[in-house]
Amino acid sequence: MSPLLCARGLSKSYGPRVACSGVSLDLHEGEVLAVVGESGSGKSTLLGLLATEIAPDAGQVNYRFRDGTARDLHTLSEAERRLLMRTDWGFIRQDAMQGLRMPVSAGGNVGERLMAVGHRHYGNIRETAEDWLSRVEIDPGRIDDTPKTFSGGMRQRLQIARNLVTHPRLVFMDEPTSGLDVSVQARLLDLIRGLVSELGLAVIIVTHDLAVARLLSHRIMVMKGGRAIEAGLTDQVLDDPREPYTQLLVSSVLAA
Amino acid sequence: MNETATASGYNFAYLDEQTKRMIRRAILKAIAIPGYQVPFASREMPMPYGWGTGGVQVTAAVLGPDDTLKVIDQGSDDTTNAVSIRKFFERTAGVKTTTKTTDASVIQTRHRVPEEKLRADQILVYQVPIPEPLRFLEPRETETRQLHALAEYGLMHVKLYEDIARHGRIATTYAYPVEVAGRYVMDPSPVPKFDNPKIGDCAALQLYGAGREKRIYAVPPHTKVKSLDFEDHPFRVQTFREPCALCAAEDVYLDEVVLDDRGGRMFVCSDTDYCEQRRTDGHRGKMLGKVPLGGEAA
């Protein structure tokens, strides 16, 4: 089976500053890849390049569509790109305010993708939204409340429901647990792990938190200065790091 | 009536010919792409924005010396907006004006479509405050244009969804979004949704002008216009429990008029010309006084 997503030689510079340089990776279906590194190491730029939100200076990203054909994502038309974004993909953002429609009710937030792909039955949309709210552990009684009245953890869970409602195959997550307190973080990670295995999602998760990477991911990629310096199985990289920088990163985690 | 004499020093219908040509080009493009908002170089008009500067420019561009103009404001011919715009064209174009829908060849309107069925030789010009149906859902103009270009209208249904979630039904009663000719979603200007069915398959040409927002769009004659809805919450127009108190008309849009401070009220046709015509034809509502015409203002 060929990989779901296959990136080769991705590079992006902002003027003289190199954000991402010659990054290649493969992602298979149902696989969770964590991208770790310190702030400014190019993690978010890489995620933007893979999710076609940023155009690369060099390199390409091939994605295998549901019909089996692999195409370079950066050659897609805007219409195809948007269709992909709201059907086959999800994007969980660090700041839930960016990923949600804050003035729209929780039900409307979850239902938006359904309506965007042509669902026109209010009762069914609402039923699906209720189902998804309970799956992400939000009381379905809050379906008509806006996310403004939700806590940080609930907003992140709502974002997850909103993205997963169309059964995507690939989900990008940009620091989904940062800014949440530790117990909420733990529950969110638990939820994500459950949904990922249940739905067989492929996930690329960007995080600076090695514990998150260890809990969720199968494979890990370490970035420094825009380059991928080390990649491998998560436990292998974290328990037996090869690169001096990775060793530093692993050893700098405070043992709980 | 010296006031109605044509003012000197102005070009026919106020705007200069180059401006009218520019507006006509925009109108032609709008007709060619039903429901699509065509940008145009909207001019300053001698009236404030919100008073119909867009409609006035469109009317000026389509008006000829032989035309008969009618101006409606909220269904009425005798409110400030209607009177001043009618006077404006009497003075700057010297065209005939009328209050009768059947006699008019160009009708400029704000907030209503006439009850009388329009004919192929008539043009209906709407004054539009905000042409973008997606505006309150998506504030970025670049993004709304993109959404129109890609026919991505899921957002419009999110608004209707929110309506039902909050009110149990689609609570949008005016400026109710429509899909024109199976492609563009359009704001039919703030007409009550009661008028939406009249916009579809209409024999007359319908033009929409937004002066402040600098947009013109159109619904050509006999174009399919569909009001957006859900399968289990279909589009419905307002209904009224009683007929017009003056002319006994049913199936028309009624205005509520408060009569006193003890809850007294009456419902009368919002389209004053239609109401008068019916009374002349001998229809009598239950609150119509002895004087058959013009007695309702007392």
Coordinates of C-alpha atoms in Angstrom, one line a residue, chain A:
Chain A
M1 CA 0.0 0.0 0.0
S2 CA 1.4 3.4 -1.0
P3 CA 1.5 6.1 1.7
L4 CA -1.5 8.4 2.2
L5 CA 0.6 11.5 2.3
C6 CA 4.1 11.7 0.9
A7 CA 6.2 14.8 1.1
R8 CA 9.5 15.3 -0.6
G9 CA 12.0 18.1 -0.2
L10 CA 9.7 20.7 1.3
S11 CA 11.3 24.0 1.7
K12 CA 10.1 27.4 2.7
S13 CA 11.9 30.6 3.5
Y14 CA 10.7 34.0 4.6
G15 CA 13.3 36.2 3.0
P16 CA 16.7 35.2 4.4
R17 CA 15.1 33.3 7.2
V18 CA 14.7 29.6 6.5
A19 CA 11.6 28.2 8.1
C20 CA 11.7 24.7 6.6
S21 CA 14.4 23.1 4.5
G22 CA 14.3 19.9 2.6
V23 CA 11.8 18.0 4.8
S24 CA 10.5 14.7 3.5
L25 CA 8.1 12.3 5.2
D26 CA 5.6 9.5 4.6
L27 CA 2.4 9.0 6.4
H28 CA 0.3 5.8 6.1
E29 CA -3.4 5.3 6.8
G30 CA -4.2 5.1 10.5
E31 CA -0.7 6.3 11.5
V32 CA 0.0 9.0 14.0
L33 CA 3.1 11.1 13.3
A34 CA 4.3 13.6 15.9
V35 CA 6.5 16.5 14.9
V36 CA 8.4 17.8 17.9
G37 CA 10.9 20.6 18.3
E38 CA 11.4 23.8 20.2
S39 CA 9.7 27.1 19.3
G40 CA 10.8 28.4 15.9
S41 CA 12.0 25.1 14.7
G42 CA 9.6 25.2 11.7
K43 CA 7.0 22.8 13.0
S44 CA 4.0 25.0 12.2
T45 CA 5.4 26.0 8.9
L46 CA 5.8 22.3 8.0
L47 CA 2.2 21.7 9.0
G48 CA 1.0 24.7 6.9
L49 CA 3.0 23.3 3.9
L50 CA 1.5 19.9 4.3
A51 CA -2.1 21.2 4.7
T52 CA -1.6 23.5 1.6
E53 CA -2.1 26.6 3.6
I54 CA 1.4 27.8 2.7
A55 CA 2.9 27.5 -0.7
P56 CA 6.3 25.9 -0.7
D57 CA 9.4 27.3 -2.3
A58 CA 10.5 23.8 -3.4
G59 CA 9.3 20.2 -3.0
Q60 CA 6.0 18.5 -3.3
V61 CA 3.3 16.9 -1.3
N62 CA 1.5 13.9 -2.8
Y63 CA -1.8 12.8 -1.3
R64 CA -3.7 9.6 -2.2
F65 CA -7.4 10.4 -2.8
R66 CA -10.2 8.0 -2.0
D67 CA -10.3 6.9 -5.6
G68 CA -6.7 5.7 -5.2
T69 CA -5.0 8.3 -7.4
A70 CA -2.1 10.3 -5.9
R71 CA -1.8 13.9 -6.8
D72 CA 0.5 16.8 -5.9
L73 CA -1.6 18.9 -3.5
H74 CA 0.0 22.2 -4.5
T75 CA -1.3 21.8 -8.1
L76 CA -4.9 21.4 -7.0
S77 CA -7.4 24.1 -7.9
E78 CA -8.8 26.2 -5.1
A79 CA -12.2 24.4 -5.4
E80 CA -10.6 21.0 -5.1
R81 CA -8.4 22.1 -2.2
R82 CA -11.4 23.4 -0.3
L83 CA -13.4 20.3 -0.9
L84 CA -10.5 18.2 0.4
M85 CA -10.3 20.5 3.5
R86 CA -13.9 20.0 4.5
T87 CA -14.4 16.4 3.6
D88 CA -11.2 14.3 3.7
W89 CA -9.3 16.4 6.2
G90 CA -9.5 18.0 9.5
F91 CA -7.5 20.8 11.1
I92 CA -7.5 21.2 14.9
R93 CA -6.0 24.5 15.8
Q94 CA -4.1 25.5 18.8
D95 CA -6.4 28.5 19.3
A96 CA -10.0 27.2 19.3
M97 CA -11.2 30.7 18.5
Q98 CA -9.6 30.3 15.1
G99 CA -11.0 26.8 14.5
L100 CA -14.6 27.5 15.6
R101 CA -17.3 30.0 14.7
M102 CA -17.6 31.7 18.0
P103 CA -21.0 33.4 17.5
V104 CA -22.6 30.1 16.1
S105 CA -24.1 27.5 18.5
A106 CA -22.2 24.2 19.1
G107 CA -24.7 22.4 16.9
G108 CA -24.2 24.8 14.1
N109 CA -20.4 24.5 14.5
V110 CA -20.6 20.7 14.2
G111 CA -23.2 20.8 11.4
E112 CA -21.4 23.3 9.2
R113 CA -19.3 20.7 7.4
L114 CA -22.4 18.6 6.8
M115 CA -24.3 21.5 5.3
A116 CA -21.3 22.4 3.3
V117 CA -21.3 19.0 1.6
G118 CA -25.0 19.3 0.9
H119 CA -27.0 18.0 3.9
R120 CA -30.3 19.7 3.9
H121 CA -32.3 17.9 6.6
Y122 CA -32.4 19.9 9.9
G123 CA -33.4 16.9 12.0
N124 CA -30.7 14.7 10.7
I125 CA -28.0 17.3 11.0
R126 CA -29.0 18.0 14.6
E127 CA -29.1 14.3 15.4
T128 CA -25.6 13.9 14.1
A129 CA -24.4 16.9 16.0
E130 CA -25.9 15.6 19.2
D131 CA -24.2 12.3 18.6
W132 CA -20.8 13.9 18.1
L133 CA -21.1 16.1 21.1
S134 CA -21.7 13.2 23.3
R135 CA -18.8 11.4 21.6
V136 CA -16.4 14.2 22.6
E137 CA -18.0 14.3 26.1
I138 CA -19.9 17.5 25.8
D139 CA -23.4 17.4 27.3
P140 CA -25.8 17.3 24.3
G141 CA -28.0 19.7 26.3
R142 CA -25.4 22.4 25.5
I143 CA -26.1 22.0 21.7
D144 CA -27.7 25.4 21.4
D145 CA -25.0 27.3 23.4
T146 CA -22.3 29.2 21.7
P147 CA -18.6 28.2 22.2
K148 CA -18.2 31.6 23.9
T149 CA -19.8 30.0 27.0
F150 CA -17.5 27.0 26.8
S151 CA -14.3 26.3 28.8
G152 CA -11.0 25.9 27.0
G153 CA -11.1 22.2 27.1
M154 CA -14.7 22.0 25.8
R155 CA -13.8 24.3 23.0
Q156 CA -11.0 22.0 21.9
R157 CA -13.4 19.0 22.1
L158 CA -16.0 20.9 20.1
Q159 CA -13.3 21.6 17.5
I160 CA -12.6 17.9 17.3
A161 CA -16.2 17.1 16.8
R162 CA -16.6 19.7 14.2
N163 CA -13.7 18.3 12.2
L164 CA -14.5 14.6 12.6
V165 CA -18.2 14.8 11.7
T166 CA -17.5 14.2 7.9
H167 CA -15.2 11.2 8.8
P168 CA -12.0 12.6 7.5
R169 CA -9.0 10.3 6.7
L170 CA -6.3 12.8 7.7
V171 CA -6.3 15.2 10.6
F172 CA -3.7 17.9 11.3
M173 CA -3.3 19.0 14.9
D174 CA -1.4 22.1 15.9
E175 CA -0.6 22.0 19.6
P176 CA -4.1 20.8 20.5
T177 CA -3.4 20.5 24.2
S178 CA -1.4 23.6 25.0
G179 CA -3.0 26.2 27.2
L180 CA -5.1 23.6 29.0
D181 CA -4.5 22.5 32.5
V182 CA -2.9 19.1 33.2
S183 CA -6.0 17.1 34.1
V184 CA -8.0 18.6 31.1
Q185 CA -5.0 17.8 28.9
A186 CA -5.0 14.2 30.0
R187 CA -8.7 13.7 29.3
L188 CA -8.3 15.4 25.9
L189 CA -5.4 13.2 25.0
D190 CA -7.4 10.2 26.1
L191 CA -10.3 11.2 23.9
I192 CA -8.1 11.9 20.9
R193 CA -6.3 8.5 21.3
G194 CA -9.7 6.8 21.5
L195 CA -11.1 8.5 18.4
V196 CA -7.9 7.9 16.4
S197 CA -7.9 4.2 17.0
E198 CA -11.7 3.9 16.6
L199 CA -11.9 5.8 13.3
G200 CA -8.5 4.7 11.9
L201 CA -7.4 8.3 11.4
A202 CA -4.1 9.3 10.1
V203 CA -2.8 12.2 12.2
I204 CA 0.1 14.7 12.0
I205 CA 0.4 16.3 15.3
V206 CA 2.7 19.2 16.0
T207 CA 3.7 19.6 19.6
H208 CA 6.5 20.8 21.8
D209 CA 5.4 18.4 24.6
L210 CA 7.2 15.1 24.4
A211 CA 4.7 13.5 26.7
V212 CA 1.9 14.2 24.2
A213 CA 4.1 12.7 21.5
R214 CA 4.8 9.6 23.5
L215 CA 1.1 9.1 24.4
L216 CA -0.4 9.6 20.9
S217 CA 2.1 8.9 18.2
H218 CA 3.5 5.9 16.5
R219 CA 6.3 7.7 14.9
I220 CA 8.1 10.9 15.7
M221 CA 10.1 13.5 13.8
V222 CA 12.4 15.9 15.5
M223 CA 12.9 19.3 13.9
K224 CA 15.6 21.9 14.6
G225 CA 16.3 25.0 12.6
G226 CA 13.9 24.0 9.8
R227 CA 15.4 20.6 9.3
A228 CA 14.2 17.2 10.2
I229 CA 17.2 15.9 12.2
E230 CA 15.8 12.6 13.4
A231 CA 12.8 10.4 12.7
G232 CA 11.8 7.0 13.8
L233 CA 9.5 5.0 16.1
T234 CA 8.3 7.1 19.0
D235 CA 9.7 4.9 21.8
Q236 CA 12.9 4.3 20.0
V237 CA 13.6 8.0 19.4
L238 CA 12.5 9.0 22.9
D239 CA 14.2 6.2 24.8
D240 CA 17.4 6.0 22.7
P241 CA 17.9 9.3 20.9
R242 CA 20.7 9.4 18.4
E243 CA 21.2 13.1 17.8
P244 CA 22.8 15.3 20.5
Y245 CA 19.9 17.8 20.1
T246 CA 17.3 15.0 20.6
Q247 CA 19.2 13.8 23.6
L248 CA 19.1 17.3 25.0
L249 CA 15.4 17.6 24.3
V250 CA 14.6 14.3 26.0
S251 CA 16.7 15.0 29.0
S252 CA 15.2 18.4 29.5
V253 CA 11.8 17.0 30.3
L254 CA 11.1 17.1 34.0
A255 CA 10.3 13.7 35.3
A256 CA 7.0 13.8 37.0

